[in-house]
Amino acid sequence: MNKKGILYRIYDLYADGFRSMKLGRTLWAIILIKLFVIFAILKLFFFPNFIKEHAEQGQESEFVATQVLNMER
């Protein structure tokens, strides 16, 4: 029995699994494309930088603090 390190055996297990995949590669590609759409495209169009638009440059922390304190009332 060849006793290699646990990290090497874990890496070998996953490398061999990914090497023999056919459908899995397509599914991983779809997952990565969906993550790109969620984090890049949606952020650009649906989540504008509200603080940058409403606060003066260098005063962002004060703007956030006043907004949070005003919400509690």
N, CA, C and O atoms as a Tripos MOL2 file, in Angstrom:
@<TRIPOS>MOLECULE
protein
  292   291    73     0     0
PROTEIN
NO_CHARGES

@<TRIPOS>ATOM
      1 N           0.8460   -1.1810    0.0000 N.3       1 MET1
      2 CA          0.0000    0.0000    0.0000 C.3       1 MET1
      3 C           0.8920    1.2450    0.0000 C.2       1 MET1
      4 O           1.7930    1.3780    0.8280 O.2       1 MET1
      5 N           0.6330    2.1210   -0.9100 N.am      2 ASN2
      6 CA          1.4030    3.3510   -1.0280 C.3       2 ASN2
      7 C           0.7610    4.4180   -0.1350 C.2       2 ASN2
      8 O          -0.3860    4.8070   -0.3550 O.2       2 ASN2
      9 N           1.4860    4.8770    0.8460 N.am      3 LYS3
     10 CA          0.9400    5.8740    1.7750 C.3       3 LYS3
     11 C           1.4760    7.2520    1.4130 C.2       3 LYS3
     12 O           2.5790    7.6310    1.8050 O.2       3 LYS3
     13 N           0.6720    7.9920    0.6570 N.am      4 LYS4
     14 CA          1.0190    9.3690    0.3260 C.3       4 LYS4
     15 C           0.2640   10.2830    1.2760 C.2       4 LYS4
     16 O          -0.6080    9.8320    2.0200 O.2       4 LYS4
     17 N           0.5900   11.5320    1.2510 N.am      5 GLY5
     18 CA         -0.0630   12.4900    2.1300 C.3       5 GLY5
     19 C          -1.5480   12.6000    1.8500 C.2       5 GLY5
     20 O          -2.0100   12.3530    0.7360 O.2       5 GLY5
     21 N          -2.2820   12.9730    2.8760 N.am      6 ILE6
     22 CA         -3.7380   13.0830    2.7590 C.3       6 ILE6
     23 C          -4.1320   14.1540    1.7420 C.2       6 ILE6
     24 O          -5.1060   13.9800    1.0090 O.2       6 ILE6
     25 N          -3.3930   15.2450    1.6910 N.am      7 LEU7
     26 CA         -3.7220   16.3050    0.7340 C.3       7 LEU7
     27 C          -3.5190   15.8300   -0.7000 C.2       7 LEU7
     28 O          -4.3130   16.1530   -1.5830 O.2       7 LEU7
     29 N          -2.4630   15.0690   -0.9270 N.am      8 TYR8
     30 CA         -2.2180   14.5540   -2.2710 C.3       8 TYR8
     31 C          -3.3190   13.5700   -2.6680 C.2       8 TYR8
     32 O          -3.7780   13.5880   -3.8100 O.2       8 TYR8
     33 N          -3.7450   12.7210   -1.7450 N.am      9 ARG9
     34 CA         -4.8020   11.7590   -2.0650 C.3       9 ARG9
     35 C          -6.1270   12.4560   -2.3520 C.2       9 ARG9
     36 O          -6.8670   12.0360   -3.2410 O.2       9 ARG9
     37 N          -6.4310   13.5140   -1.6090 N.am     10 ILE10
     38 CA         -7.6590   14.2840   -1.8610 C.3      10 ILE10
     39 C          -7.5800   14.9550   -3.2280 C.2      10 ILE10
     40 O          -8.5360   14.9150   -4.0030 O.2      10 ILE10
     41 N          -6.4430   15.5690   -3.5180 N.am     11 TYR11
     42 CA         -6.2620   16.2050   -4.8280 C.3      11 TYR11
     43 C          -6.3930   15.1710   -5.9460 C.2      11 TYR11
     44 O          -7.0590   15.4270   -6.9500 O.2      11 TYR11
     45 N          -5.7710   14.0200   -5.7830 N.am     12 ASP12
     46 CA         -5.8090   12.9740   -6.7980 C.3      12 ASP12
     47 C          -7.2410   12.4950   -7.0310 C.2      12 ASP12
     48 O          -7.6300   12.2430   -8.1710 O.2      12 ASP12
     49 N          -8.0180   12.3690   -5.9700 N.am     13 LEU13
     50 CA         -9.4120   11.9510   -6.0900 C.3      13 LEU13
     51 C         -10.2010   12.9360   -6.9480 C.2      13 LEU13
     52 O         -10.9070   12.5270   -7.8690 O.2      13 LEU13
     53 N         -10.0880   14.2200   -6.6550 N.am     14 TYR14
     54 CA        -10.8330   15.2190   -7.4080 C.3      14 TYR14
     55 C         -10.2900   15.3760   -8.8230 C.2      14 TYR14
     56 O         -11.0750   15.5330   -9.7580 O.2      14 TYR14
     57 N          -8.9840   15.3380   -9.0080 N.am     15 ALA15
     58 CA         -8.4080   15.4670  -10.3440 C.3      15 ALA15
     59 C          -8.8560   14.3200  -11.2290 C.2      15 ALA15
     60 O          -9.2100   14.5390  -12.3870 O.2      15 ALA15
     61 N          -8.8470   13.1120  -10.7110 N.am     16 ASP16
     62 CA         -9.2910   11.9600  -11.4830 C.3      16 ASP16
     63 C         -10.7770   12.0660  -11.8070 C.2      16 ASP16
     64 O         -11.2000   11.7160  -12.9090 O.2      16 ASP16
     65 N         -11.5570   12.5400  -10.8670 N.am     17 GLY17
     66 CA        -12.9890   12.6960  -11.1020 C.3      17 GLY17
     67 C         -13.2820   13.7180  -12.1760 C.2      17 GLY17
     68 O         -14.1200   13.4760  -13.0450 O.2      17 GLY17
     69 N         -12.6060   14.8620  -12.1340 N.am     18 PHE18
     70 CA        -12.8270   15.8910  -13.1500 C.3      18 PHE18
     71 C         -12.2780   15.4690  -14.5080 C.2      18 PHE18
     72 O         -12.8110   15.8650  -15.5450 O.2      18 PHE18
     73 N         -11.2340   14.6830  -14.5060 N.am     19 ARG19
     74 CA        -10.6290   14.2350  -15.7560 C.3      19 ARG19
     75 C         -11.5770   13.3250  -16.5350 C.2      19 ARG19
     76 O         -11.6070   13.3690  -17.7650 O.2      19 ARG19
     77 N         -12.3400   12.5120  -15.8340 N.am     20 SER20
     78 CA        -13.2110   11.5510  -16.5040 C.3      20 SER20
     79 C         -14.6250   12.0870  -16.7420 C.2      20 SER20
     80 O         -15.4740   11.3600  -17.2580 O.2      20 SER20
     81 N         -14.8890   13.3210  -16.3810 N.am     21 MET21
     82 CA        -16.2210   13.8920  -16.5490 C.3      21 MET21
     83 C         -16.4850   14.2760  -17.9900 C.2      21 MET21
     84 O         -15.5900   14.7590  -18.6830 O.2      21 MET21
     85 N         -17.6980   14.0660  -18.4390 N.am     22 LYS22
     86 CA        -18.1420   14.5810  -19.7350 C.3      22 LYS22
     87 C         -19.2770   15.5760  -19.5240 C.2      22 LYS22
     88 O         -19.1690   16.7410  -19.9050 O.2      22 LYS22
     89 N         -20.3470   15.1190  -18.9260 N.am     23 LEU23
     90 CA        -21.4920   15.9880  -18.6670 C.3      23 LEU23
     91 C         -21.1580   17.0110  -17.5870 C.2      23 LEU23
     92 O         -21.6580   18.1350  -17.6210 O.2      23 LEU23
     93 N         -20.3300   16.6360  -16.6440 N.am     24 GLY24
     94 CA        -19.9840   17.5300  -15.5440 C.3      24 GLY24
     95 C         -19.3050   18.8000  -16.0010 C.2      24 GLY24
     96 O         -19.5260   19.8640  -15.4220 O.2      24 GLY24
     97 N         -18.4730   18.7070  -17.0390 N.am     25 ARG25
     98 CA        -17.8130   19.9130  -17.5590 C.3      25 ARG25
     99 C         -18.8300   20.9110  -18.0890 C.2      25 ARG25
    100 O         -18.7010   22.1170  -17.8760 O.2      25 ARG25
    101 N         -19.8400   20.4040  -18.7800 N.am     26 THR26
    102 CA        -20.8940   21.2770  -19.3020 C.3      26 THR26
    103 C         -21.6680   21.9130  -18.1540 C.2      26 THR26
    104 O         -21.9850   23.1010  -18.1970 O.2      26 THR26
    105 N         -21.9660   21.1320  -17.1440 N.am     27 LEU27
    106 CA        -22.7020   21.6700  -16.0000 C.3      27 LEU27
    107 C         -21.8850   22.7210  -15.2530 C.2      27 LEU27
    108 O         -22.4330   23.7380  -14.8280 O.2      27 LEU27
    109 N         -20.5770   22.4890  -15.0880 N.am     28 TRP28
    110 CA        -19.7180   23.4850  -14.4450 C.3      28 TRP28
    111 C         -19.6520   24.7550  -15.2720 C.2      28 TRP28
    112 O         -19.6300   25.8540  -14.7170 O.2      28 TRP28
    113 N         -19.6190   24.6220  -16.6000 N.am     29 ALA29
    114 CA        -19.6110   25.8090  -17.4630 C.3      29 ALA29
    115 C         -20.8920   26.6050  -17.2780 C.2      29 ALA29
    116 O         -20.8510   27.8330  -17.2060 O.2      29 ALA29
    117 N         -22.0300   25.9250  -17.2010 N.am     30 ILE30
    118 CA        -23.3120   26.6030  -16.9900 C.3      30 ILE30
    119 C         -23.3270   27.2970  -15.6380 C.2      30 ILE30
    120 O         -23.8000   28.4290  -15.5330 O.2      30 ILE30
    121 N         -22.8210   26.6450  -14.6070 N.am     31 ILE31
    122 CA        -22.7660   27.2500  -13.2670 C.3      31 ILE31
    123 C         -21.9100   28.5050  -13.2740 C.2      31 ILE31
    124 O         -22.3010   29.5210  -12.6990 O.2      31 ILE31
    125 N         -20.7440   28.4520  -13.9160 N.am     32 LEU32
    126 CA        -19.8610   29.6210  -13.9590 C.3      32 LEU32
    127 C         -20.4750   30.7690  -14.7470 C.2      32 LEU32
    128 O         -20.3240   31.9290  -14.3660 O.2      32 LEU32
    129 N         -21.1640   30.4600  -15.8430 N.am     33 ILE33
    130 CA        -21.8340   31.5070  -16.6200 C.3      33 ILE33
    131 C         -22.9430   32.1530  -15.7840 C.2      33 ILE33
    132 O         -23.0960   33.3740  -15.7940 O.2      33 ILE33
    133 N         -23.7120   31.3400  -15.0650 N.am     34 LYS34
    134 CA        -24.7770   31.8910  -14.2240 C.3      34 LYS34
    135 C         -24.2150   32.7650  -13.1090 C.2      34 LYS34
    136 O         -24.7800   33.8170  -12.8090 O.2      34 LYS34
    137 N         -23.1210   32.3510  -12.4960 N.am     35 LEU35
    138 CA        -22.5020   33.1750  -11.4580 C.3      35 LEU35
    139 C         -22.0050   34.5000  -12.0250 C.2      35 LEU35
    140 O         -22.1330   35.5400  -11.3790 O.2      35 LEU35
    141 N         -21.4430   34.4680  -13.2220 N.am     36 PHE36
    142 CA        -21.0040   35.7060  -13.8590 C.3      36 PHE36
    143 C         -22.1860   36.6310  -14.0950 C.2      36 PHE36
    144 O         -22.1000   37.8290  -13.8270 O.2      36 PHE36
    145 N         -23.2800   36.0900  -14.5880 N.am     37 VAL37
    146 CA        -24.4660   36.9110  -14.8400 C.3      37 VAL37
    147 C         -24.9900   37.4960  -13.5360 C.2      37 VAL37
    148 O         -25.3300   38.6780  -13.4830 O.2      37 VAL37
    149 N         -25.0600   36.6990  -12.5030 N.am     38 ILE38
    150 CA        -25.5920   37.1720  -11.2300 C.3      38 ILE38
    151 C         -24.7370   38.2890  -10.6510 C.2      38 ILE38
    152 O         -25.2580   39.3340  -10.2610 O.2      38 ILE38
    153 N         -23.4150   38.0720  -10.5940 N.am     39 PHE39
    154 CA        -22.5610   39.0280   -9.8960 C.3      39 PHE39
    155 C         -22.0970   40.1860  -10.7500 C.2      39 PHE39
    156 O         -21.8280   41.2560  -10.2030 O.2      39 PHE39
    157 N         -21.9890   40.0400  -12.0290 N.am     40 ALA40
    158 CA        -21.4730   41.1260  -12.8730 C.3      40 ALA40
    159 C         -22.6010   41.8950  -13.5490 C.2      40 ALA40
    160 O         -22.7290   43.1050  -13.3580 O.2      40 ALA40
    161 N         -23.4040   41.2160  -14.3210 N.am     41 ILE41
    162 CA        -24.4290   41.8810  -15.1130 C.3      41 ILE41
    163 C         -25.5130   42.4940  -14.2230 C.2      41 ILE41
    164 O         -25.8450   43.6690  -14.3800 O.2      41 ILE41
    165 N         -26.0580   41.7250  -13.3080 N.am     42 LEU42
    166 CA        -27.1240   42.2490  -12.4600 C.3      42 LEU42
    167 C         -26.6490   43.4020  -11.5820 C.2      42 LEU42
    168 O         -27.3990   44.3490  -11.3460 O.2      42 LEU42
    169 N         -25.4150   43.3300  -11.0980 N.am     43 LYS43
    170 CA        -24.8870   44.4160  -10.2740 C.3      43 LYS43
    171 C         -24.8180   45.7130  -11.0710 C.2      43 LYS43
    172 O         -25.1550   46.7810  -10.5590 O.2      43 LYS43
    173 N         -24.3890   45.6210  -12.3010 N.am     44 LEU44
    174 CA        -24.2670   46.8210  -13.1210 C.3      44 LEU44
    175 C         -25.6080   47.4990  -13.3790 C.2      44 LEU44
    176 O         -25.7030   48.7250  -13.3310 O.2      44 LEU44
    177 N         -26.6460   46.7060  -13.6540 N.am     45 PHE45
    178 CA        -27.9110   47.2830  -14.0820 C.3      45 PHE45
    179 C         -28.9260   47.5030  -12.9610 C.2      45 PHE45
    180 O         -29.7400   48.4220  -13.0460 O.2      45 PHE45
    181 N         -28.8940   46.6870  -11.9220 N.am     46 PHE46
    182 CA        -29.9470   46.7600  -10.9220 C.3      46 PHE46
    183 C         -29.4980   47.2760   -9.5600 C.2      46 PHE46
    184 O         -30.3390   47.6090   -8.7250 O.2      46 PHE46
    185 N         -28.2120   47.3470   -9.3220 N.am     47 PHE47
    186 CA        -27.7270   47.7990   -8.0240 C.3      47 PHE47
    187 C         -26.7370   48.9420   -8.2040 C.2      47 PHE47
    188 O         -25.5270   48.7240   -8.1400 O.2      47 PHE47
    189 N         -27.2310   50.1580   -8.4280 N.am     48 PRO48
    190 CA        -26.3180   51.2900   -8.6060 C.3      48 PRO48
    191 C         -25.6020   51.6360   -7.3020 C.2      48 PRO48
    192 O         -26.0360   51.2390   -6.2200 O.2      48 PRO48
    193 N         -24.5200   52.3680   -7.4150 N.am     49 ASN49
    194 CA        -23.7430   52.7640   -6.2460 C.3      49 ASN49
    195 C         -24.4200   53.9720   -5.6030 C.2      49 ASN49
    196 O         -24.0990   55.1150   -5.9270 O.2      49 ASN49
    197 N         -25.3490   53.7160   -4.7000 N.am     50 PHE50
    198 CA        -26.1680   54.7560   -4.0820 C.3      50 PHE50
    199 C         -25.3230   55.7230   -3.2660 C.2      50 PHE50
    200 O         -25.5540   56.9320   -3.3040 O.2      50 PHE50
    201 N         -24.3560   55.2090   -2.5330 N.am     51 ILE51
    202 CA        -23.5300   56.0600   -1.6730 C.3      51 ILE51
    203 C         -22.6940   57.0120   -2.5140 C.2      51 ILE51
    204 O         -22.5660   58.1900   -2.1770 O.2      51 ILE51
    205 N         -22.1270   56.5160   -3.5980 N.am     52 LYS52
    206 CA        -21.3010   57.3610   -4.4510 C.3      52 LYS52
    207 C         -22.1280   58.4840   -5.0800 C.2      52 LYS52
    208 O         -21.6300   59.5920   -5.2790 O.2      52 LYS52
    209 N         -23.3800   58.1930   -5.3880 N.am     53 GLU53
    210 CA        -24.2400   59.1940   -6.0170 C.3      53 GLU53
    211 C         -24.7310   60.2540   -5.0290 C.2      53 GLU53
    212 O         -24.9660   61.3940   -5.4280 O.2      53 GLU53
    213 N         -24.8910   59.9090   -3.7600 N.am     54 HIS54
    214 CA        -25.5110   60.8220   -2.8100 C.3      54 HIS54
    215 C         -24.5630   61.4370   -1.7840 C.2      54 HIS54
    216 O         -24.9300   62.4060   -1.1190 O.2      54 HIS54
    217 N         -23.3700   60.9020   -1.6430 N.am     55 ALA55
    218 CA        -22.4370   61.4210   -0.6460 C.3      55 ALA55
    219 C         -21.2830   62.1390   -1.3440 C.2      55 ALA55
    220 O         -20.8990   61.8080   -2.4650 O.2      55 ALA55
    221 N         -20.7520   63.1260   -0.6450 N.am     56 GLU56
    222 CA        -19.5770   63.8050   -1.1710 C.3      56 GLU56
    223 C         -18.3650   62.8910   -1.0390 C.2      56 GLU56
    224 O         -18.3040   62.0340   -0.1570 O.2      56 GLU56
    225 N         -17.4110   63.0910   -1.9270 N.am     57 GLN57
    226 CA        -16.2250   62.2420   -1.8930 C.3      57 GLN57
    227 C         -15.4380   62.4960   -0.6070 C.2      57 GLN57
    228 O         -15.1570   63.6400   -0.2490 O.2      57 GLN57
    229 N         -15.0950   61.4210    0.0680 N.am     58 GLY58
    230 CA        -14.3880   61.4980    1.3330 C.3      58 GLY58
    231 C         -15.3020   61.5730    2.5360 C.2      58 GLY58
    232 O         -14.8310   61.4780    3.6690 O.2      58 GLY58
    233 N         -16.5990   61.7400    2.3220 N.am     59 GLN59
    234 CA        -17.5720   61.8450    3.4110 C.3      59 GLN59
    235 C         -18.5570   60.6820    3.4110 C.2      59 GLN59
    236 O         -19.6580   60.7990    3.9490 O.2      59 GLN59
    237 N         -18.1680   59.5730    2.8140 N.am     60 GLU60
    238 CA        -19.0810   58.4390    2.6880 C.3      60 GLU60
    239 C         -19.4660   57.8500    4.0430 C.2      60 GLU60
    240 O         -20.6250   57.4970    4.2600 O.2      60 GLU60
    241 N         -18.5080   57.7450    4.9450 N.am     61 SER61
    242 CA        -18.8130   57.1330    6.2440 C.3      61 SER61
    243 C         -19.7860   57.9970    7.0450 C.2      61 SER61
    244 O         -20.6640   57.4650    7.7240 O.2      61 SER61
    245 N         -19.6440   59.3060    6.9760 N.am     62 GLU62
    246 CA        -20.5780   60.1910    7.6690 C.3      62 GLU62
    247 C         -21.9740   60.0880    7.0660 C.2      62 GLU62
    248 O         -22.9680   60.1220    7.7900 O.2      62 GLU62
    249 N         -22.0520   59.9640    5.7430 N.am     63 PHE63
    250 CA        -23.3430   59.8130    5.0710 C.3      63 PHE63
    251 C         -24.0550   58.5480    5.5410 C.2      63 PHE63
    252 O         -25.2450   58.5750    5.8550 O.2      63 PHE63
    253 N         -23.3200   57.4470    5.5860 N.am     64 VAL64
    254 CA        -23.9070   56.1840    6.0230 C.3      64 VAL64
    255 C         -24.3460   56.2880    7.4810 C.2      64 VAL64
    256 O         -25.4270   55.8180    7.8350 O.2      64 VAL64
    257 N         -23.5280   56.8930    8.3200 N.am     65 ALA65
    258 CA        -23.8740   57.0250    9.7390 C.3      65 ALA65
    259 C         -25.1460   57.8520    9.9160 C.2      65 ALA65
    260 O         -26.0070   57.4790   10.7120 O.2      65 ALA65
    261 N         -25.2850   58.9520    9.2030 N.am     66 THR66
    262 CA        -26.4840   59.7810    9.3420 C.3      66 THR66
    263 C         -27.7080   59.0380    8.8000 C.2      66 THR66
    264 O         -28.7990   59.1620    9.3570 O.2      66 THR66
    265 N         -27.5430   58.2820    7.7380 N.am     67 GLN67
    266 CA        -28.6640   57.5300    7.1840 C.3      67 GLN67
    267 C         -29.1310   56.4440    8.1560 C.2      67 GLN67
    268 O         -30.3330   56.2380    8.3260 O.2      67 GLN67
    269 N         -28.1930   55.7580    8.7870 N.am     68 VAL68
    270 CA        -28.5460   54.7080    9.7300 C.3      68 VAL68
    271 C         -29.2120   55.3060   10.9600 C.2      68 VAL68
    272 O         -30.1960   54.7580   11.4580 O.2      68 VAL68
    273 N         -28.6970   56.4090   11.4520 N.am     69 LEU69
    274 CA        -29.2790   57.0380   12.6400 C.3      69 LEU69
    275 C         -30.6630   57.6030   12.3510 C.2      69 LEU69
    276 O         -31.5310   57.5880   13.2230 O.2      69 LEU69
    277 N         -30.8800   58.1020   11.1360 N.am     70 ASN70
    278 CA        -32.1900   58.6360   10.7720 C.3      70 ASN70
    279 C         -33.2210   57.5400   10.5940 C.2      70 ASN70
    280 O         -34.4140   57.7950   10.7550 O.2      70 ASN70
    281 N         -32.8000   56.3290   10.2680 N.am     71 MET71
    282 CA        -33.7340   55.2220   10.0790 C.3      71 MET71
    283 C         -34.2990   54.7150   11.4040 C.2      71 MET71
    284 O         -35.3990   54.1640   11.4380 O.2      71 MET71
    285 N         -33.5680   54.8940   12.4730 N.am     72 GLU72
    286 CA        -33.9980   54.3800   13.7660 C.3      72 GLU72
    287 C         -35.1250   55.1930   14.3820 C.2      72 GLU72
    288 O         -35.8200   54.6950   15.2680 O.2      72 GLU72
    289 N         -35.3200   56.3890   13.9550 N.am     73 ARG73
    290 CA        -36.3500   57.2570   14.5480 C.3      73 ARG73
    291 C         -37.7150   56.9140   14.0760 C.2      73 ARG73
    292 O         -38.6870   57.5500   14.4820 O.2      73 ARG73
@<TRIPOS>BOND
     1     1     2 1
     2     2     3 1
     3     3     4 2
     4     3     5 am
     5     5     6 1
     6     6     7 1
     7     7     8 2
     8     7     9 am
     9     9    10 1
    10    10    11 1
    11    11    12 2
    12    11    13 am
    13    13    14 1
    14    14    15 1
    15    15    16 2
    16    15    17 am
    17    17    18 1
    18    18    19 1
    19    19    20 2
    20    19    21 am
    21    21    22 1
    22    22    23 1
    23    23    24 2
    24    23    25 am
    25    25    26 1
    26    26    27 1
    27    27    28 2
    28    27    29 am
    29    29    30 1
    30    30    31 1
    31    31    32 2
    32    31    33 am
    33    33    34 1
    34    34    35 1
    35    35    36 2
    36    35    37 am
    37    37    38 1
    38    38    39 1
    39    39    40 2
    40    39    41 am
    41    41    42 1
    42    42    43 1
    43    43    44 2
    44    43    45 am
    45    45    46 1
    46    46    47 1
    47    47    48 2
    48    47    49 am
    49    49    50 1
    50    50    51 1
    51    51    52 2
    52    51    53 am
    53    53    54 1
    54    54    55 1
    55    55    56 2
    56    55    57 am
    57    57    58 1
    58    58    59 1
    59    59    60 2
    60    59    61 am
    61    61    62 1
    62    62    63 1
    63    63    64 2
    64    63    65 am
    65    65    66 1
    66    66    67 1
    67    67    68 2
    68    67    69 am
    69    69    70 1
    70    70    71 1
    71    71    72 2
    72    71    73 am
    73    73    74 1
    74    74    75 1
    75    75    76 2
    76    75    77 am
    77    77    78 1
    78    78    79 1
    79    79    80 2
    80    79    81 am
    81    81    82 1
    82    82    83 1
    83    83    84 2
    84    83    85 am
    85    85    86 1
    86    86    87 1
    87    87    88 2
    88    87    89 am
    89    89    90 1
    90    90    91 1
    91    91    92 2
    92    91    93 am
    93    93    94 1
    94    94    95 1
    95    95    96 2
    96    95    97 am
    97    97    98 1
    98    98    99 1
    99    99   100 2
   100    99   101 am
   101   101   102 1
   102   102   103 1
   103   103   104 2
   104   103   105 am
   105   105   106 1
   106   106   107 1
   107   107   108 2
   108   107   109 am
   109   109   110 1
   110   110   111 1
   111   111   112 2
   112   111   113 am
   113   113   114 1
   114   114   115 1
   115   115   116 2
   116   115   117 am
   117   117   118 1
   118   118   119 1
   119   119   120 2
   120   119   121 am
   121   121   122 1
   122   122   123 1
   123   123   124 2
   124   123   125 am
   125   125   126 1
   126   126   127 1
   127   127   128 2
   128   127   129 am
   129   129   130 1
   130   130   131 1
   131   131   132 2
   132   131   133 am
   133   133   134 1
   134   134   135 1
   135   135   136 2
   136   135   137 am
   137   137   138 1
   138   138   139 1
   139   139   140 2
   140   139   141 am
   141   141   142 1
   142   142   143 1
   143   143   144 2
   144   143   145 am
   145   145   146 1
   146   146   147 1
   147   147   148 2
   148   147   149 am
   149   149   150 1
   150   150   151 1
   151   151   152 2
   152   151   153 am
   153   153   154 1
   154   154   155 1
   155   155   156 2
   156   155   157 am
   157   157   158 1
   158   158   159 1
   159   159   160 2
   160   159   161 am
   161   161   162 1
   162   162   163 1
   163   163   164 2
   164   163   165 am
   165   165   166 1
   166   166   167 1
   167   167   168 2
   168   167   169 am
   169   169   170 1
   170   170   171 1
   171   171   172 2
   172   171   173 am
   173   173   174 1
   174   174   175 1
   175   175   176 2
   176   175   177 am
   177   177   178 1
   178   178   179 1
   179   179   180 2
   180   179   181 am
   181   181   182 1
   182   182   183 1
   183   183   184 2
   184   183   185 am
   185   185   186 1
   186   186   187 1
   187   187   188 2
   188   187   189 am
   189   189   190 1
   190   190   191 1
   191   191   192 2
   192   191   193 am
   193   193   194 1
   194   194   195 1
   195   195   196 2
   196   195   197 am
   197   197   198 1
   198   198   199 1
   199   199   200 2
   200   199   201 am
   201   201   202 1
   202   202   203 1
   203   203   204 2
   204   203   205 am
   205   205   206 1
   206   206   207 1
   207   207   208 2
   208   207   209 am
   209   209   210 1
   210   210   211 1
   211   211   212 2
   212   211   213 am
   213   213   214 1
   214   214   215 1
   215   215   216 2
   216   215   217 am
   217   217   218 1
   218   218   219 1
   219   219   220 2
   220   219   221 am
   221   221   222 1
   222   222   223 1
   223   223   224 2
   224   223   225 am
   225   225   226 1
   226   226   227 1
   227   227   228 2
   228   227   229 am
   229   229   230 1
   230   230   231 1
   231   231   232 2
   232   231   233 am
   233   233   234 1
   234   234   235 1
   235   235   236 2
   236   235   237 am
   237   237   238 1
   238   238   239 1
   239   239   240 2
   240   239   241 am
   241   241   242 1
   242   242   243 1
   243   243   244 2
   244   243   245 am
   245   245   246 1
   246   246   247 1
   247   247   248 2
   248   247   249 am
   249   249   250 1
   250   250   251 1
   251   251   252 2
   252   251   253 am
   253   253   254 1
   254   254   255 1
   255   255   256 2
   256   255   257 am
   257   257   258 1
   258   258   259 1
   259   259   260 2
   260   259   261 am
   261   261   262 1
   262   262   263 1
   263   263   264 2
   264   263   265 am
   265   265   266 1
   266   266   267 1
   267   267   268 2
   268   267   269 am
   269   269   270 1
   270   270   271 1
   271   271   272 2
   272   271   273 am
   273   273   274 1
   274   274   275 1
   275   275   276 2
   276   275   277 am
   277   277   278 1
   278   278   279 1
   279   279   280 2
   280   279   281 am
   281   281   282 1
   282   282   283 1
   283   283   284 2
   284   283   285 am
   285   285   286 1
   286   286   287 1
   287   287   288 2
   288   287   289 am
   289   289   290 1
   290   290   291 1
   291   291   292 2
@<TRIPOS>SUBSTRUCTURE
     1 MET1         2 RESIDUE 1 A MET
     2 ASN2         6 RESIDUE 1 A ASN
     3 LYS3        10 RESIDUE 1 A LYS
     4 LYS4        14 RESIDUE 1 A LYS
     5 GLY5        18 RESIDUE 1 A GLY
     6 ILE6        22 RESIDUE 1 A ILE
     7 LEU7        26 RESIDUE 1 A LEU
     8 TYR8        30 RESIDUE 1 A TYR
     9 ARG9        34 RESIDUE 1 A ARG
    10 ILE10       38 RESIDUE 1 A ILE
    11 TYR11       42 RESIDUE 1 A TYR
    12 ASP12       46 RESIDUE 1 A ASP
    13 LEU13       50 RESIDUE 1 A LEU
    14 TYR14       54 RESIDUE 1 A TYR
    15 ALA15       58 RESIDUE 1 A ALA
    16 ASP16       62 RESIDUE 1 A ASP
    17 GLY17       66 RESIDUE 1 A GLY
    18 PHE18       70 RESIDUE 1 A PHE
    19 ARG19       74 RESIDUE 1 A ARG
    20 SER20       78 RESIDUE 1 A SER
    21 MET21       82 RESIDUE 1 A MET
    22 LYS22       86 RESIDUE 1 A LYS
    23 LEU23       90 RESIDUE 1 A LEU
    24 GLY24       94 RESIDUE 1 A GLY
    25 ARG25       98 RESIDUE 1 A ARG
    26 THR26      102 RESIDUE 1 A THR
    27 LEU27      106 RESIDUE 1 A LEU
    28 TRP28      110 RESIDUE 1 A TRP
    29 ALA29      114 RESIDUE 1 A ALA
    30 ILE30      118 RESIDUE 1 A ILE
    31 ILE31      122 RESIDUE 1 A ILE
    32 LEU32      126 RESIDUE 1 A LEU
    33 ILE33      130 RESIDUE 1 A ILE
    34 LYS34      134 RESIDUE 1 A LYS
    35 LEU35      138 RESIDUE 1 A LEU
    36 PHE36      142 RESIDUE 1 A PHE
    37 VAL37      146 RESIDUE 1 A VAL
    38 ILE38      150 RESIDUE 1 A ILE
    39 PHE39      154 RESIDUE 1 A PHE
    40 ALA40      158 RESIDUE 1 A ALA
    41 ILE41      162 RESIDUE 1 A ILE
    42 LEU42      166 RESIDUE 1 A LEU
    43 LYS43      170 RESIDUE 1 A LYS
    44 LEU44      174 RESIDUE 1 A LEU
    45 PHE45      178 RESIDUE 1 A PHE
    46 PHE46      182 RESIDUE 1 A PHE
    47 PHE47      186 RESIDUE 1 A PHE
    48 PRO48      190 RESIDUE 1 A PRO
    49 ASN49      194 RESIDUE 1 A ASN
    50 PHE50      198 RESIDUE 1 A PHE
    51 ILE51      202 RESIDUE 1 A ILE
    52 LYS52      206 RESIDUE 1 A LYS
    53 GLU53      210 RESIDUE 1 A GLU
    54 HIS54      214 RESIDUE 1 A HIS
    55 ALA55      218 RESIDUE 1 A ALA
    56 GLU56      222 RESIDUE 1 A GLU
    57 GLN57      226 RESIDUE 1 A GLN
    58 GLY58      230 RESIDUE 1 A GLY
    59 GLN59      234 RESIDUE 1 A GLN
    60 GLU60      238 RESIDUE 1 A GLU
    61 SER61      242 RESIDUE 1 A SER
    62 GLU62      246 RESIDUE 1 A GLU
    63 PHE63      250 RESIDUE 1 A PHE
    64 VAL64      254 RESIDUE 1 A VAL
    65 ALA65      258 RESIDUE 1 A ALA
    66 THR66      262 RESIDUE 1 A THR
    67 GLN67      266 RESIDUE 1 A GLN
    68 VAL68      270 RESIDUE 1 A VAL
    69 LEU69      274 RESIDUE 1 A LEU
    70 ASN70      278 RESIDUE 1 A ASN
    71 MET71      282 RESIDUE 1 A MET
    72 GLU72      286 RESIDUE 1 A GLU
    73 ARG73      290 RESIDUE 1 A ARG
